[in-house]
Backbone as a chain_set.jsonl record, in Angstrom:
{"seq": "MKKHRLLYLAVILGFVFYSMWAYQSSLTPYVTFAQAKSSKSQVQVKGTLSKSNLIQSERNSLIFALRDEAGEEVTVVYKGTKPEGMDQAESVVAIGRYNNGQFHADKLLVKCPSKYQGSVNK", "coords": {"N": [[19.384, 1.654, 30.213], [17.913, 2.867, 28.261], [19.691, 3.055, 26.096], [19.908, 0.498, 25.189], [17.299, 0.07, 24.238], [17.197, 1.995, 22.17], [19.197, 0.849, 20.515], [18.01, -1.671, 19.834], [15.821, -0.628, 18.468], [17.003, 0.635, 16.299], [18.217, -1.524, 15.001], [15.879, -2.972, 14.3], [14.555, -1.102, 12.629], [16.547, -0.872, 10.609], [16.393, -3.437, 9.57], [13.756, -3.502, 8.586], [13.946, -1.433, 6.572], [15.901, -2.607, 4.919], [14.501, -4.888, 4.121], [12.305, -3.809, 2.704], [13.77, -2.584, 0.571], [14.936, -4.888, -0.64], [12.603, -6.241, -1.464], [11.529, -4.373, -3.295], [13.505, -4.467, -5.263], [13.211, -6.96, -6.255], [10.905, -7.014, -7.715], [9.208, -7.429, -10.76], [8.082, -5.52, -13.246], [5.088, -5.237, -15.226], [5.153, -4.304, -18.582], [4.931, -2.48, -21.724], [6.239, -3.233, -25.025], [7.42, -0.953, -25.964], [8.104, 0.391, -23.669], [9.838, -1.512, -22.603], [11.982, -1.447, -24.294], [13.39, 0.835, -23.383], [14.108, 0.186, -20.846], [16.448, -0.813, -18.434], [16.488, -2.92, -16.739], [15.149, -6.224, -15.909], [12.016, -7.117, -17.248], [8.423, -7.727, -17.558], [6.448, -8.726, -20.249], [3.237, -8.825, -21.458], [1.35, -10.564, -23.811], [-0.215, -11.503, -26.939], [0.116, -14.41, -29.015], [1.312, -13.919, -32.261], [-0.509, -14.52, -35.164], [0.424, -14.293, -37.69], [3.077, -14.929, -37.647], [4.377, -17.85, -37.091], [5.336, -20.11, -34.461], [8.748, -20.938, -34.194], [11.057, -23.519, -33.809], [14.272, -24.062, -32.755], [17.059, -25.841, -32.101], [16.908, -26.174, -29.051], [15.84, -23.701, -28.528], [13.422, -21.079, -28.798], [11.67, -19.184, -31.11], [9.457, -16.585, -31.746], [6.763, -14.381, -32.621], [5.342, -11.86, -30.747], [2.582, -9.977, -29.779], [2.035, -7.142, -28.036], [-0.116, -5.555, -25.501], [-0.429, -2.935, -26.411], [-0.351, -3.218, -29.09], [1.996, -3.451, -30.454], [4.271, -5.417, -32.218], [6.777, -7.784, -31.61], [9.795, -9.745, -32.1], [10.371, -12.559, -30.138], [12.872, -14.228, -28.338], [13.624, -17.202, -26.886], [15.559, -19.15, -24.903], [15.393, -22.406, -24.302], [13.263, -25.143, -23.484], [10.261, -25.775, -25.289], [7.31, -24.462, -23.779], [4.645, -26.397, -22.333], [1.487, -26.421, -23.873], [1.827, -24.264, -25.456], [1.029, -24.02, -28.109], [-1.768, -23.761, -27.951], [-2.046, -21.475, -26.627], [-3.632, -18.673, -25.15], [-2.677, -16.266, -24.219], [0.646, -14.946, -23.604], [3.202, -14.482, -21.268], [6.192, -12.958, -21.294], [9.26, -12.888, -19.748], [12.006, -10.957, -19.38], [14.648, -9.186, -21.176], [14.902, -6.426, -23.492], [16.772, -6.406, -26.373], [18.922, -5.535, -29.023], [16.852, -5.272, -31.029], [15.183, -7.358, -30.508], [13.279, -9.282, -28.113], [14.659, -10.847, -25.442], [13.85, -13.537, -23.725], [13.901, -14.83, -20.501], [12.182, -16.443, -19.059], [9.029, -17.944, -19.698], [5.55, -17.583, -19.412], [2.719, -19.302, -19.929], [-0.586, -18.794, -20.827], [-3.248, -20.682, -20.94], [-6.45, -21.244, -22.136], [-7.821, -23.653, -22.006], [-6.994, -24.975, -19.818], [-8.338, -23.882, -17.617], [-10.947, -24.419, -18.017], [-13.745, -26.172, -16.941], [-15.104, -29.474, -16.837], [-18.068, -30.181, -18.612], [-21.023, -31.206, -17.334], [-23.722, -33.191, -18.429]], "CA": [[18.251, 0.916, 29.661], [17.494, 3.599, 27.064], [20.62, 2.794, 25.083], [19.493, -0.788, 24.651], [16.106, 0.276, 23.437], [17.624, 2.636, 20.927], [19.914, -0.128, 19.68], [16.991, -2.53, 19.314], [14.972, 0.086, 17.551], [17.854, 0.861, 15.135], [18.284, -2.843, 14.335], [14.557, -3.263, 13.716], [14.361, -0.197, 11.547], [17.462, -1.329, 9.561], [15.838, -4.696, 8.942], [12.635, -3.084, 7.82], [14.331, -0.739, 5.35], [16.551, -3.593, 4.015], [13.445, -5.798, 3.55], [11.621, -3.034, 1.643], [14.699, -2.411, -0.591], [15.073, -6.197, -1.262], [11.381, -6.526, -2.064], [11.416, -3.561, -4.449], [14.431, -4.88, -6.341], [12.858, -8.226, -6.805], [9.686, -6.861, -8.489], [9.375, -7.325, -12.241], [6.826, -4.857, -13.622], [4.489, -5.491, -16.571], [5.369, -3.089, -19.414], [4.762, -2.698, -23.153], [7.565, -3.379, -25.674], [8.007, 0.386, -26.071], [8.71, 0.671, -22.29], [10.901, -2.52, -22.378], [13.152, -0.962, -25.048], [14.15, 1.819, -22.63], [14.375, -0.378, -19.499], [17.731, -1.498, -18.291], [16.303, -4.103, -15.931], [14.259, -7.256, -16.406], [10.586, -6.713, -17.262], [7.46, -8.703, -18.057], [5.608, -8.206, -21.336], [2.093, -9.761, -21.702], [0.826, -10.331, -25.215], [-0.83, -12.679, -27.653], [0.97, -14.919, -30.099], [0.947, -13.41, -33.575], [-0.888, -15.513, -36.028], [1.218, -14.128, -38.901], [4.44, -15.432, -37.411], [4.225, -19.028, -36.309], [6.476, -20.487, -33.582], [9.789, -21.748, -34.76], [11.816, -24.159, -32.783], [15.603, -24.295, -33.211], [18.076, -26.316, -31.112], [16.65, -25.786, -27.612], [15.422, -22.27, -28.4], [12.108, -20.834, -29.36], [11.555, -17.863, -31.665], [8.109, -16.334, -32.127], [6.318, -13.022, -32.606], [4.421, -11.579, -29.614], [1.948, -8.683, -29.859], [1.683, -6.665, -26.729], [-1.448, -4.927, -25.339], [-0.458, -1.718, -27.152], [-0.454, -3.541, -30.504], [3.274, -3.558, -31.081], [4.702, -6.855, -32.39], [8.216, -7.921, -31.558], [10.26, -11.103, -32.067], [10.83, -13.017, -28.864], [13.815, -15.333, -28.411], [13.674, -17.906, -25.593], [16.44, -20.316, -24.851], [14.865, -23.406, -23.427], [12.316, -26.065, -24.133], [8.917, -25.183, -25.506], [6.38, -24.778, -22.687], [3.429, -27.141, -22.636], [0.325, -25.646, -24.164], [2.224, -23.037, -26.201], [0.301, -23.97, -29.372], [-3.103, -23.369, -27.674], [-1.966, -20.345, -25.695], [-4.421, -17.487, -25.316], [-1.736, -15.181, -24.029], [1.912, -15.341, -23.112], [3.978, -13.477, -20.571], [7.616, -13.117, -21.555], [10.039, -12.177, -18.769], [13.409, -10.761, -19.81], [15.131, -7.862, -21.506], [14.943, -6.061, -24.893], [18.162, -6.221, -26.808], [19.194, -5.633, -30.447], [15.647, -5.405, -31.829], [14.44, -8.574, -30.129], [13.094, -9.434, -26.664], [15.27, -12.088, -25.009], [13.089, -14.017, -22.587], [14.484, -15.835, -19.592], [11.069, -17.249, -18.653], [7.766, -17.785, -20.395], [4.396, -18.097, -18.699], [1.682, -19.589, -20.921], [-1.983, -18.714, -20.279], [-4.068, -21.53, -21.807], [-7.831, -21.193, -21.675], [-8.397, -24.994, -21.759], [-6.517, -25.3, -18.503], [-9.21, -23.358, -16.677], [-12.307, -24.786, -18.309], [-14.179, -27.33, -16.247], [-15.881, -30.411, -17.687], [-19.492, -29.901, -18.634], [-21.881, -32.333, -17.072], [-25.053, -33.072, -19.032]], "C": [[17.838, 1.575, 28.353], [18.375, 3.278, 25.848], [20.302, 1.46, 24.41], [18.241, -0.73, 23.749], [16.391, 0.932, 22.127], [18.367, 1.705, 19.983], [18.95, -1.079, 19.066], [16.147, -1.859, 18.184], [15.734, 0.389, 16.193], [18.0, -0.442, 14.357], [16.993, -3.163, 13.642], [14.29, -2.377, 12.513], [15.322, -0.547, 10.335], [16.94, -2.506, 8.904], [14.613, -4.385, 8.124], [13.002, -2.407, 6.539], [15.101, -1.701, 4.405], [15.543, -4.489, 3.391], [12.659, -5.068, 2.456], [12.494, -2.839, 0.405], [14.803, -3.773, -1.328], [13.776, -6.539, -2.045], [11.176, -5.695, -3.362], [12.302, -3.994, -5.605], [14.051, -6.194, -6.937], [11.54, -8.194, -7.685], [9.988, -6.765, -9.972], [8.095, -6.772, -12.759], [6.355, -5.33, -15.027], [4.616, -4.196, -17.311], [4.96, -3.496, -20.833], [6.16, -2.85, -23.712], [8.21, -2.022, -25.765], [8.725, 0.763, -24.704], [9.96, -0.284, -22.095], [12.162, -2.103, -23.168], [14.008, 0.023, -24.252], [14.574, 1.343, -21.257], [15.699, -1.028, -19.504], [17.609, -2.813, -17.463], [15.319, -5.1, -16.567], [12.843, -6.806, -16.195], [9.748, -7.852, -17.769], [6.636, -8.009, -19.137], [4.496, -9.261, -21.541], [1.58, -9.456, -23.121], [0.171, -11.596, -25.682], [0.172, -13.115, -28.752], [0.462, -14.369, -31.428], [0.65, -14.551, -34.536], [-0.104, -15.448, -37.376], [2.583, -14.785, -38.846], [4.336, -16.652, -36.543], [5.493, -19.318, -35.463], [7.431, -21.306, -34.313], [10.665, -22.349, -33.662], [13.202, -24.536, -33.397], [16.483, -24.731, -32.049], [17.892, -25.76, -29.698], [16.407, -24.301, -27.496], [14.114, -22.125, -29.194], [12.08, -19.328, -29.875], [10.146, -17.637, -32.179], [7.783, -14.812, -32.043], [5.22, -12.851, -31.522], [3.881, -10.111, -29.833], [1.498, -8.249, -28.521], [0.356, -5.965, -26.671], [-1.565, -3.584, -26.041], [-0.521, -1.934, -28.689], [0.885, -3.667, -31.213], [3.753, -5.039, -31.136], [6.275, -6.908, -32.484], [8.577, -9.416, -31.511], [10.831, -11.377, -30.677], [11.691, -14.234, -28.99], [13.862, -15.897, -26.998], [14.543, -19.13, -25.735], [15.912, -21.281, -23.844], [13.886, -24.225, -24.206], [10.95, -25.328, -24.239], [7.948, -25.489, -24.373], [5.158, -25.544, -23.183], [2.257, -26.212, -22.837], [0.623, -24.374, -24.923], [1.366, -22.899, -27.477], [-1.137, -23.517, -29.147], [-3.17, -22.106, -26.839], [-2.864, -19.175, -26.087], [-3.571, -16.229, -25.232], [-0.403, -15.717, -23.457], [2.548, -14.182, -22.402], [5.45, -13.871, -20.735], [8.352, -12.223, -20.47], [11.488, -12.138, -19.188], [13.766, -9.374, -20.104], [15.07, -7.679, -23.048], [16.332, -5.727, -25.263], [18.318, -6.451, -28.276], [17.945, -5.927, -31.242], [14.817, -6.601, -31.511], [14.3, -8.557, -28.583], [13.637, -10.788, -26.325], [14.628, -12.485, -23.698], [13.88, -15.05, -21.747], [13.459, -16.882, -19.134], [9.866, -16.944, -19.521], [6.66, -18.361, -19.551], [3.247, -18.163, -19.739], [0.34, -19.561, -20.251], [-2.846, -19.438, -21.283], [-5.417, -21.608, -21.335], [-8.341, -22.648, -21.348], [-7.998, -25.482, -20.399], [-7.568, -24.985, -17.419], [-10.644, -23.724, -16.92], [-12.621, -26.099, -17.637], [-14.895, -28.244, -17.261], [-17.362, -30.119, -17.521], [-20.253, -31.157, -18.366], [-23.284, -32.202, -17.649], [-25.967, -34.083, -18.4]], "O": [[17.445, 0.876, 27.419], [17.89, 3.23, 24.718], [20.42, 1.329, 23.192], [18.149, -1.365, 22.698], [15.9, 0.5, 21.085], [18.176, 1.775, 18.769], [19.029, -1.309, 17.86], [15.836, -2.447, 17.149], [15.135, 0.386, 15.117], [17.904, -0.426, 13.13], [17.008, -3.593, 12.489], [13.839, -2.865, 11.477], [14.895, -0.504, 9.182], [17.038, -2.582, 7.679], [14.441, -4.959, 7.049], [12.447, -2.743, 5.493], [14.946, -1.595, 3.188], [15.689, -4.841, 2.22], [12.379, -5.642, 1.403], [11.987, -2.924, -0.713], [14.759, -3.785, -2.559], [13.848, -7.063, -3.156], [10.721, -6.218, -4.379], [11.915, -3.905, -6.77], [14.514, -6.531, -8.026], [11.148, -9.194, -8.287], [10.931, -6.085, -10.378], [7.081, -7.469, -12.731], [7.151, -5.755, -15.864], [4.263, -3.131, -16.806], [4.683, -4.662, -21.114], [7.149, -2.636, -23.01], [9.432, -1.921, -25.658], [9.797, 1.367, -24.682], [10.969, 0.107, -21.509], [13.281, -2.384, -22.738], [15.227, 0.051, -24.423], [15.327, 2.033, -20.571], [16.061, -1.72, -20.456], [18.491, -3.672, -17.488], [14.743, -4.839, -17.623], [12.483, -6.22, -15.174], [10.258, -8.82, -18.334], [6.189, -6.873, -18.973], [4.783, -10.437, -21.767], [1.41, -8.311, -23.541], [0.024, -12.585, -24.963], [0.931, -12.32, -29.307], [-0.746, -14.371, -31.666], [1.472, -15.452, -34.703], [-0.001, -16.446, -38.089], [3.163, -15.146, -39.87], [4.213, -16.508, -35.327], [6.575, -18.807, -35.753], [7.057, -22.263, -34.99], [10.958, -21.677, -32.673], [13.277, -25.23, -34.411], [16.61, -23.983, -31.08], [18.693, -24.944, -29.242], [16.732, -23.697, -26.473], [13.778, -22.905, -30.085], [12.422, -18.393, -29.152], [9.668, -18.433, -32.988], [8.534, -14.068, -31.412], [4.289, -13.653, -31.441], [4.652, -9.173, -30.04], [0.659, -8.906, -27.905], [-0.27, -5.785, -27.715], [-2.681, -3.114, -26.26], [-0.712, -0.996, -29.463], [0.937, -3.95, -32.409], [3.622, -5.779, -30.16], [6.932, -6.223, -33.268], [7.828, -10.24, -30.986], [11.616, -10.61, -30.12], [11.314, -15.191, -29.668], [14.106, -15.17, -26.035], [14.304, -20.011, -26.56], [15.97, -21.017, -22.642], [13.695, -24.044, -25.409], [10.579, -24.458, -23.452], [7.768, -26.656, -24.027], [4.703, -25.354, -24.311], [2.054, -25.296, -22.04], [-0.233, -23.496, -25.025], [1.022, -21.785, -27.873], [-1.717, -22.928, -30.06], [-4.248, -21.712, -26.392], [-2.849, -18.739, -27.238], [-3.702, -15.29, -26.016], [-0.356, -16.812, -22.897], [2.463, -13.039, -22.85], [5.871, -14.966, -20.361], [8.094, -11.028, -20.326], [12.126, -13.18, -19.335], [13.306, -8.447, -19.437], [15.171, -8.649, -23.799], [17.008, -4.92, -24.625], [17.88, -7.492, -28.766], [17.996, -6.808, -32.1], [13.819, -6.849, -32.188], [15.077, -7.921, -27.871], [13.154, -11.794, -26.844], [14.842, -11.836, -22.674], [14.439, -16.01, -22.278], [13.8, -18.033, -18.86], [9.704, -15.828, -20.016], [6.776, -19.47, -19.029], [2.884, -17.15, -20.337], [0.132, -20.216, -19.231], [-3.153, -18.903, -22.348], [-5.615, -22.013, -20.189], [-9.209, -22.809, -20.49], [-8.661, -26.374, -19.87], [-7.685, -25.713, -16.433], [-11.504, -23.379, -16.11], [-11.847, -27.05, -17.746], [-15.233, -27.834, -18.372], [-17.838, -29.845, -16.419], [-20.129, -32.114, -19.131], [-23.967, -31.211, -17.391], [-27.143, -34.161, -18.758]]}, "num_chains": 1, "name": "protein.A"}
């Protein structure tokens, strides 16, 4: 009977450790561009759209300047359609990797303030 209990315990512990490893590898941390430059894995950079560099759209790709919370401004390249509300975005989260002097985003999350404002009743 003790051998069965040990086997069950080993299986449960194996599942717990595998779950923790899979969860850790799926996390994408928020970093600055300086940290993204040295990272080999996918990261998230939160920033504001630079007013000096307007968004350019080219053949199903988006190129724009993003200023991170540390104040560094980097060109972001996103292959995909322009997200809704990008022009009114308060902040943008770019998920991807830094490569060759640019941040190549796989996903963009747009934080638009008008989305969260309720209608004012007078």
